Short mmCIF file of C-alpha atoms in Angstrom, two decimals:
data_model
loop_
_atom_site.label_atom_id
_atom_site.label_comp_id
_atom_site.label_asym_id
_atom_site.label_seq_id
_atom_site.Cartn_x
_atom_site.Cartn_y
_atom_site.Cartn_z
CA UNK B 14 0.00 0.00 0.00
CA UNK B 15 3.04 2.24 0.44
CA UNK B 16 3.85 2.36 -3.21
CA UNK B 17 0.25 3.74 -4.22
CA UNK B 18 1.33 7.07 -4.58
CA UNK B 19 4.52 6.62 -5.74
CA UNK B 20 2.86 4.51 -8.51
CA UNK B 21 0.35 7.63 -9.53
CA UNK B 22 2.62 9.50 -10.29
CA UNK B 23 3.85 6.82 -13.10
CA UNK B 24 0.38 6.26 -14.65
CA UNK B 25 0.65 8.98 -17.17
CA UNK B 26 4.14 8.49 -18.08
CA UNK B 27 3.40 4.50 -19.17
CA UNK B 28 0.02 5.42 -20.34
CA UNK B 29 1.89 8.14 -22.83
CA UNK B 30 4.25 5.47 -24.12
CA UNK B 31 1.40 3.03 -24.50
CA UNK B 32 -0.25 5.44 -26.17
CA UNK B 33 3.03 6.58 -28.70
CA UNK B 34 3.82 3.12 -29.32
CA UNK B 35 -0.52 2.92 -30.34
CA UNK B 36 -0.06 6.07 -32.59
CA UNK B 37 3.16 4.82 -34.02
CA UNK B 38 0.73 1.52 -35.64
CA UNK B 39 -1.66 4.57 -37.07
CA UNK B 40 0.43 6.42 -40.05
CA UNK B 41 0.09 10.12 -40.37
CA UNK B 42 -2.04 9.78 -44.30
CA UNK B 43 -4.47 6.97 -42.42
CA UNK B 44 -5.46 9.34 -39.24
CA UNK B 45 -5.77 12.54 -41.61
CA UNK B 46 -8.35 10.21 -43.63
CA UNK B 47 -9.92 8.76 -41.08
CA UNK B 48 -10.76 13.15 -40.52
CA UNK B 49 -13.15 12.99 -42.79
CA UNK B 50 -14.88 9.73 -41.59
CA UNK B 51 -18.44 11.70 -40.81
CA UNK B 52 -20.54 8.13 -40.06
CA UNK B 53 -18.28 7.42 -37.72
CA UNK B 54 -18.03 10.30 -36.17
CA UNK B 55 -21.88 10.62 -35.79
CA UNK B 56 -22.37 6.80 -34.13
CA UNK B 57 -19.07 7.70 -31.97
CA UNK B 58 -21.23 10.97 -30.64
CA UNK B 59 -24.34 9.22 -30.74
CA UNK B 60 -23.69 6.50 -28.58
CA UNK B 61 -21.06 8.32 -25.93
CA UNK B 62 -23.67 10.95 -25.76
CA UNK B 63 -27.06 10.09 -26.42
CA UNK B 64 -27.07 6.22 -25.26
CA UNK B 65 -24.31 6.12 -22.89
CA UNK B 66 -26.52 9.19 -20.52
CA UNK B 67 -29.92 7.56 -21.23
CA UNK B 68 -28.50 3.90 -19.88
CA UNK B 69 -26.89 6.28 -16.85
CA UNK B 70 -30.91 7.79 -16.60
CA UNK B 71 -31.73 4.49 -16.23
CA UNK B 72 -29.76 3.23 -13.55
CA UNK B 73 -29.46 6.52 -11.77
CA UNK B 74 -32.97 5.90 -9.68
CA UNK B 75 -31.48 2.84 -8.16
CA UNK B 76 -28.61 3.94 -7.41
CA UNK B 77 -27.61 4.51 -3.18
CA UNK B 78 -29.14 7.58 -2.24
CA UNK B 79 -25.69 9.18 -0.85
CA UNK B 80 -24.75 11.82 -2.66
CA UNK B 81 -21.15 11.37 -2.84
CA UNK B 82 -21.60 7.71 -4.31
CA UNK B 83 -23.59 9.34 -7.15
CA UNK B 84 -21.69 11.59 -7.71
CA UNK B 85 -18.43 9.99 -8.42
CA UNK B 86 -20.53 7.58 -10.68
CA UNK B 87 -21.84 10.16 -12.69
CA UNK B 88 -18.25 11.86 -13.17
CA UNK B 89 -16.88 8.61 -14.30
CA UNK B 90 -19.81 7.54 -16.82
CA UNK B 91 -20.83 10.50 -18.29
CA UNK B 92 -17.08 11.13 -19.66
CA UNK B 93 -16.00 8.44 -22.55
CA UNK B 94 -12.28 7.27 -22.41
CA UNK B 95 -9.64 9.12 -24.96
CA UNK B 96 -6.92 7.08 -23.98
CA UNK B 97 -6.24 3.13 -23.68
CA UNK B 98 -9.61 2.84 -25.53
CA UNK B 99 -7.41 3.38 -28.48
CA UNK B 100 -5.09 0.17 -27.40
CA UNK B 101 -7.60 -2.48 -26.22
CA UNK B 102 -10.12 -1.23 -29.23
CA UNK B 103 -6.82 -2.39 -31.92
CA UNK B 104 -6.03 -5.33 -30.08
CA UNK B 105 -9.61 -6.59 -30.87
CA UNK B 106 -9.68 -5.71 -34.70
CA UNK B 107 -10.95 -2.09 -33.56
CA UNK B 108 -10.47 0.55 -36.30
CA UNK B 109 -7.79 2.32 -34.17
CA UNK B 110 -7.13 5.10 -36.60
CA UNK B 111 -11.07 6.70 -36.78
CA UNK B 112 -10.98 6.33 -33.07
CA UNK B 113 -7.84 8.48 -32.75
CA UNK B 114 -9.03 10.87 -34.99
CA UNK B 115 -12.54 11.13 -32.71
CA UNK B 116 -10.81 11.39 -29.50
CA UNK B 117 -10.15 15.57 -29.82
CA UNK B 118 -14.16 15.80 -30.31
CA UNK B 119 -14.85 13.27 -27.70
CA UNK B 120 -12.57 15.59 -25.16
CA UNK B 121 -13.90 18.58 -26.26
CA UNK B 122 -17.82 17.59 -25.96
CA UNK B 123 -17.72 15.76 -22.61
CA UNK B 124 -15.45 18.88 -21.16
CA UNK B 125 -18.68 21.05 -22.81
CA UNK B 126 -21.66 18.19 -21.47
CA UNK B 127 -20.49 17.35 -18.33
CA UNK B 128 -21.63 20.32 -16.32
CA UNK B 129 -25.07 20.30 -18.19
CA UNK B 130 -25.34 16.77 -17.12
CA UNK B 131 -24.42 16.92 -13.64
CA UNK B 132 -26.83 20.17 -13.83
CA UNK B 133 -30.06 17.52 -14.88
CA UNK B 134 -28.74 14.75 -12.74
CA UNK B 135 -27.75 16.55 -9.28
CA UNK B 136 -28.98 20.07 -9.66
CA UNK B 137 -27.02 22.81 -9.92
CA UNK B 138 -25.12 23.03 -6.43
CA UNK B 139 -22.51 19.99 -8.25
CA UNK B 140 -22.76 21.38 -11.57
CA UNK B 141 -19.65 23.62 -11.04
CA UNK B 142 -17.38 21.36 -9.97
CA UNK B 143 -16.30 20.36 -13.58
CA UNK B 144 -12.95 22.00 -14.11
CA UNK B 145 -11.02 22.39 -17.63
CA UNK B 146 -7.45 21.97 -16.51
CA UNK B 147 -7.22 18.10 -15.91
CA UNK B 148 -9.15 17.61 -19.50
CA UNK B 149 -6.52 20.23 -21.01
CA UNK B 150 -3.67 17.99 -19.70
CA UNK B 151 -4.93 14.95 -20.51
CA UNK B 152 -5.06 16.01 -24.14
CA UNK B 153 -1.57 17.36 -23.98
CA UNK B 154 0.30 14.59 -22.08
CA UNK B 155 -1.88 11.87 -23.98
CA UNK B 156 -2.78 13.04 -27.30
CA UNK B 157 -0.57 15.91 -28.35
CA UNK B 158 2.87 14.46 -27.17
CA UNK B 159 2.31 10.67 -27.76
CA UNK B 160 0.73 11.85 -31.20
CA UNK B 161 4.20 13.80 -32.35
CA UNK B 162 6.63 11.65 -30.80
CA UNK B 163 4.78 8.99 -33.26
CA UNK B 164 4.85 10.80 -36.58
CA UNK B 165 8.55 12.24 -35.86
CA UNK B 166 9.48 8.18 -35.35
CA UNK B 167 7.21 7.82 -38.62
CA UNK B 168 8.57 10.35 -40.89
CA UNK B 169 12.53 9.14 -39.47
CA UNK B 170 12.06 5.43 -40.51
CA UNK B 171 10.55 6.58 -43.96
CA UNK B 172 14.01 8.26 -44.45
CA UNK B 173 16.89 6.31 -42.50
CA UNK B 174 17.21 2.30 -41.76
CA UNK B 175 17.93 3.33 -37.91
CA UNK B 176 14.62 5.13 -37.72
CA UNK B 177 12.96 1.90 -39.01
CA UNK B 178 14.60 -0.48 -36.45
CA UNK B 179 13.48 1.91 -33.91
CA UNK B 180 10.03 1.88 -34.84
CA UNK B 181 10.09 -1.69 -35.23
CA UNK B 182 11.59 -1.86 -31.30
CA UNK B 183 8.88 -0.25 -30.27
CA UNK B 184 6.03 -1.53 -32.06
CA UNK B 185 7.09 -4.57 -29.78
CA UNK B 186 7.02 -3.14 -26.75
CA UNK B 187 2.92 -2.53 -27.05
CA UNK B 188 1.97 -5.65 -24.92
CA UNK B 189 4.54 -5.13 -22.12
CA UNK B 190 3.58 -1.47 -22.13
CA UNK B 191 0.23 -2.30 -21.78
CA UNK B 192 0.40 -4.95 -18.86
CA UNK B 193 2.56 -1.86 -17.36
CA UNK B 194 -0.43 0.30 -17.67
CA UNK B 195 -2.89 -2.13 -15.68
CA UNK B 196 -0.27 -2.75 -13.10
CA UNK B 197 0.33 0.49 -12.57
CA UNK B 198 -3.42 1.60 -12.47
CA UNK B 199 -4.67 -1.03 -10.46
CA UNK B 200 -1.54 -1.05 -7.92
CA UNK B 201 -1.78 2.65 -7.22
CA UNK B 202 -5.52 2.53 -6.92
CA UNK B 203 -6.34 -0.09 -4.48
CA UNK B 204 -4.66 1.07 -1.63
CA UNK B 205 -7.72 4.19 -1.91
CA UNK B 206 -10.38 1.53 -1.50
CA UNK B 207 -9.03 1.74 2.46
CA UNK B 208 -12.31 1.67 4.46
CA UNK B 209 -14.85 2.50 1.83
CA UNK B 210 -14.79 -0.93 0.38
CA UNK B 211 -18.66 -2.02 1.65
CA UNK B 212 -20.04 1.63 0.34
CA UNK B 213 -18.30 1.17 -3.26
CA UNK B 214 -19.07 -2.67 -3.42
CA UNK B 215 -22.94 -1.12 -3.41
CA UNK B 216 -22.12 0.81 -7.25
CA UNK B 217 -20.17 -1.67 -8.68
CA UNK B 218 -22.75 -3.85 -9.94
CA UNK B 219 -23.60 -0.80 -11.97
CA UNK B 220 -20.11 -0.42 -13.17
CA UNK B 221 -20.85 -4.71 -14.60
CA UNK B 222 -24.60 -3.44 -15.66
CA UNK B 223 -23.11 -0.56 -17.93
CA UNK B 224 -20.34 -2.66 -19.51
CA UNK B 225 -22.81 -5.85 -20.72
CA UNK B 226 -25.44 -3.09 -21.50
CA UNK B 227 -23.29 -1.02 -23.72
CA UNK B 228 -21.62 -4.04 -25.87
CA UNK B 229 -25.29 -4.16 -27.25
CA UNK B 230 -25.90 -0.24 -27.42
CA UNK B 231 -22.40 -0.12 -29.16
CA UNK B 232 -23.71 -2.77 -31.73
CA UNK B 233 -27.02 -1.34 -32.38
CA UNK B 234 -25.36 1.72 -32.67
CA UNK B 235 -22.72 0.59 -35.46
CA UNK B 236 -25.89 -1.02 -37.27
CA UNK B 237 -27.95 1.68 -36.80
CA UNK B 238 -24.84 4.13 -39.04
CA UNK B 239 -23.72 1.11 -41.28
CA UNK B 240 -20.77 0.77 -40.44
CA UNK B 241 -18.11 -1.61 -41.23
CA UNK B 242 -16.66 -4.17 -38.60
CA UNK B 243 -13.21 -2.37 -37.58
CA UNK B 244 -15.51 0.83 -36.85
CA UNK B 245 -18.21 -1.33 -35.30
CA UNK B 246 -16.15 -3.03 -33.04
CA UNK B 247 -14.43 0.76 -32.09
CA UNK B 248 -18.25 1.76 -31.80
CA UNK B 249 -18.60 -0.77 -29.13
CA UNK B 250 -15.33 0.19 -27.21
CA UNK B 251 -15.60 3.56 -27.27
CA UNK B 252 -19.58 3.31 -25.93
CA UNK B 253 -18.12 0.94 -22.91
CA UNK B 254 -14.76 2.35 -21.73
CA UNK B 255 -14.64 5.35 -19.53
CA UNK B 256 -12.82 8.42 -18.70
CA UNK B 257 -11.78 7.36 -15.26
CA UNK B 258 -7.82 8.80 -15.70
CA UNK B 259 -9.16 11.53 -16.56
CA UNK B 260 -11.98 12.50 -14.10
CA UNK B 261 -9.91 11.00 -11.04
CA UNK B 262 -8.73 14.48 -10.05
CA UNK B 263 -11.65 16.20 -10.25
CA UNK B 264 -13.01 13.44 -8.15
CA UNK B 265 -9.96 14.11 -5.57
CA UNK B 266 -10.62 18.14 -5.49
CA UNK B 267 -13.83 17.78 -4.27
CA UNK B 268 -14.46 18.70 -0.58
CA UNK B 269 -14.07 16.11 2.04
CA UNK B 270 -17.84 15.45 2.22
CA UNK B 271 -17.89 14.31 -0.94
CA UNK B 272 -14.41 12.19 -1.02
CA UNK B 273 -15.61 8.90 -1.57
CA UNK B 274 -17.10 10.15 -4.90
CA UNK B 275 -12.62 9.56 -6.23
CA UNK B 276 -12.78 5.85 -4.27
CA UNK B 277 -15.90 5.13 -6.47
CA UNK B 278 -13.86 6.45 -9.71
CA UNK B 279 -11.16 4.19 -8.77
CA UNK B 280 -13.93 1.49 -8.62
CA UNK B 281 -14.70 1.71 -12.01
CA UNK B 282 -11.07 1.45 -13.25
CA UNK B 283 -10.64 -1.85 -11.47
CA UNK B 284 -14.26 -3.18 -12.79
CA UNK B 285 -13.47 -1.61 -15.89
CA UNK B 286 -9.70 -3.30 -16.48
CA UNK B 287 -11.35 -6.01 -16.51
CA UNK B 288 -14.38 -5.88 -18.29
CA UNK B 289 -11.88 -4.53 -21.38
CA UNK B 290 -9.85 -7.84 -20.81
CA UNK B 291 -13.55 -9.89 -21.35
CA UNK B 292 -14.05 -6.98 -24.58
CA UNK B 293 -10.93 -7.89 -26.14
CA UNK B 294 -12.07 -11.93 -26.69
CA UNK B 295 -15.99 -11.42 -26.96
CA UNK B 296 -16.28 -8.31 -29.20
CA UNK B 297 -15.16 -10.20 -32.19
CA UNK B 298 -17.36 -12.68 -31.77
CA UNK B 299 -19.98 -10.14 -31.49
CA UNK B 300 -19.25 -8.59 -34.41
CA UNK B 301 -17.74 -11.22 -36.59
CA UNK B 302 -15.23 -10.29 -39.49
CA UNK B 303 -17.61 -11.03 -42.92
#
């Protein structure tokens, strides 16, 4: 338990290289394309903010009445996932490349949404406690750096045979990076549980709820636009994995009444790690390749 918040401070650093090593897989001509993908686009929108807060609605009346517990699952399920979405969404035959190029929009609308949200959920005493500057870091640390790092590596092994054996180094280094990631997530993370673990035990059958319910939404919503099975099966990911990286300092600036609202964050990262594990084998078979 010691080593929790030594680890925290490591999460973003191996989620960046995950993250370079996942942009490095997408070339530069691919992502610009993938720009003008408007279909996709629409379903990735339509189900991260039209289904994802109607299932919430749903489950929201039976959820504990504490306000803190609600709280902290509204913050973490209201906000779709812009990073390691990306990762376990390839590793299942995901199209990786549209999802990149979505993830500035999906930052930008839930950073817009979540206060309005929060406003029709809670009322408007929690509606301000949405701030920008974790969001704008999270795009900068995640997206921006990972992002150039990847087409500098790119545009150096189009040019010189060292730049292509680096790239090809650290194409292989995706699957330990990634078992990094989880290890690092779920070993600085659990240590928080601490005394609340009967209070979050009570949402986490929500957390299990939202991930079988939005495999389906995610499909129906891939149908419903047409798409093809790599942008399906992104559909599907994107609808199911949340923003919990993201959101977790909000969650930890909130006043101490309200601190178990970051425990029940954490909760979903743990339920959620694996959940994307069970994703990676049964999506496919969901949506078969024709």
């Amino acid at each position: 338990p010691g080593m929790g918040p030594g680890l925290e401070h490591a999460i973003n650093p191996v989620l960046g290289a995950l993250l370079c090593v996942t942009f490095l897989q997408v070339p530069a001509a691919e992502l610009l394309r993938s720009l003008r993908a408007g279909r996709f686009l629409a379903a990735a929108l339509t189900v991260n903010f039209v289904l994802a807060p109607l299932v919430v609605a749903a489950m929201f009346v039976l959820l504990p009445q504490d306000q803190a517990l609600r709280l902290g699952v509204l913050l973490v399920l209201l906000c779709p996932c812009v990073d390691y979405v990306i990762v376990f969404s390839g590793m299942a035959g995901g199209s990786a490349d549209r999802l990149l190029a979505a993830t500035p929009l999906l930052l930008v609308a839930q950073m817009a949404l979540l206060p309005g949200f929060l406003f029709v959920f809670m009322g408007s005493d929690l509606a301000d406690v949405v701030e920008v500057g974790p969001f704008v870091e999270a795009f900068v640390l995640l997206i921006v750096v990972p992002l150039a790092l990847a087409w500098l590596t790119q545009a150096w092994a189009a040019r010189r045979p060292a730049g292509r054996r680096t790239s090809d180094a650290m194409s292989t280094a995706m699957v330990p990076l990634m078992a990094a990631t989880l290890l690092v997530v779920v070993a600085s993370q659990v240590p928080k549980l601490d005394d609340s673990l009967a209070d979050v035990a009570r949402v986490v059958p929500f957390y299990v709820v939202f991930l079988v319910v939005m495999a389906f939404g995610g499909l129906a919503v891939a149908r419903l636009f047409r798409l093809d099975v790599p942008a399906g099966r992104a559909i599907v990911f994107t609808g199911a994995t949340r923003n919990s990286l993201v959101v977790l300092p909000l969650a930890l600036a909130l006043p101490d009444g309200l601190a178990i609202a970051a425990v029940v964050v954490v909760a979903q990262t743990l339920v959620e790690v694996v959940g994307m594990v069970a994703y990676v084998r049964l999506v496919p078979r969901l949506l078969p390749a024709r």
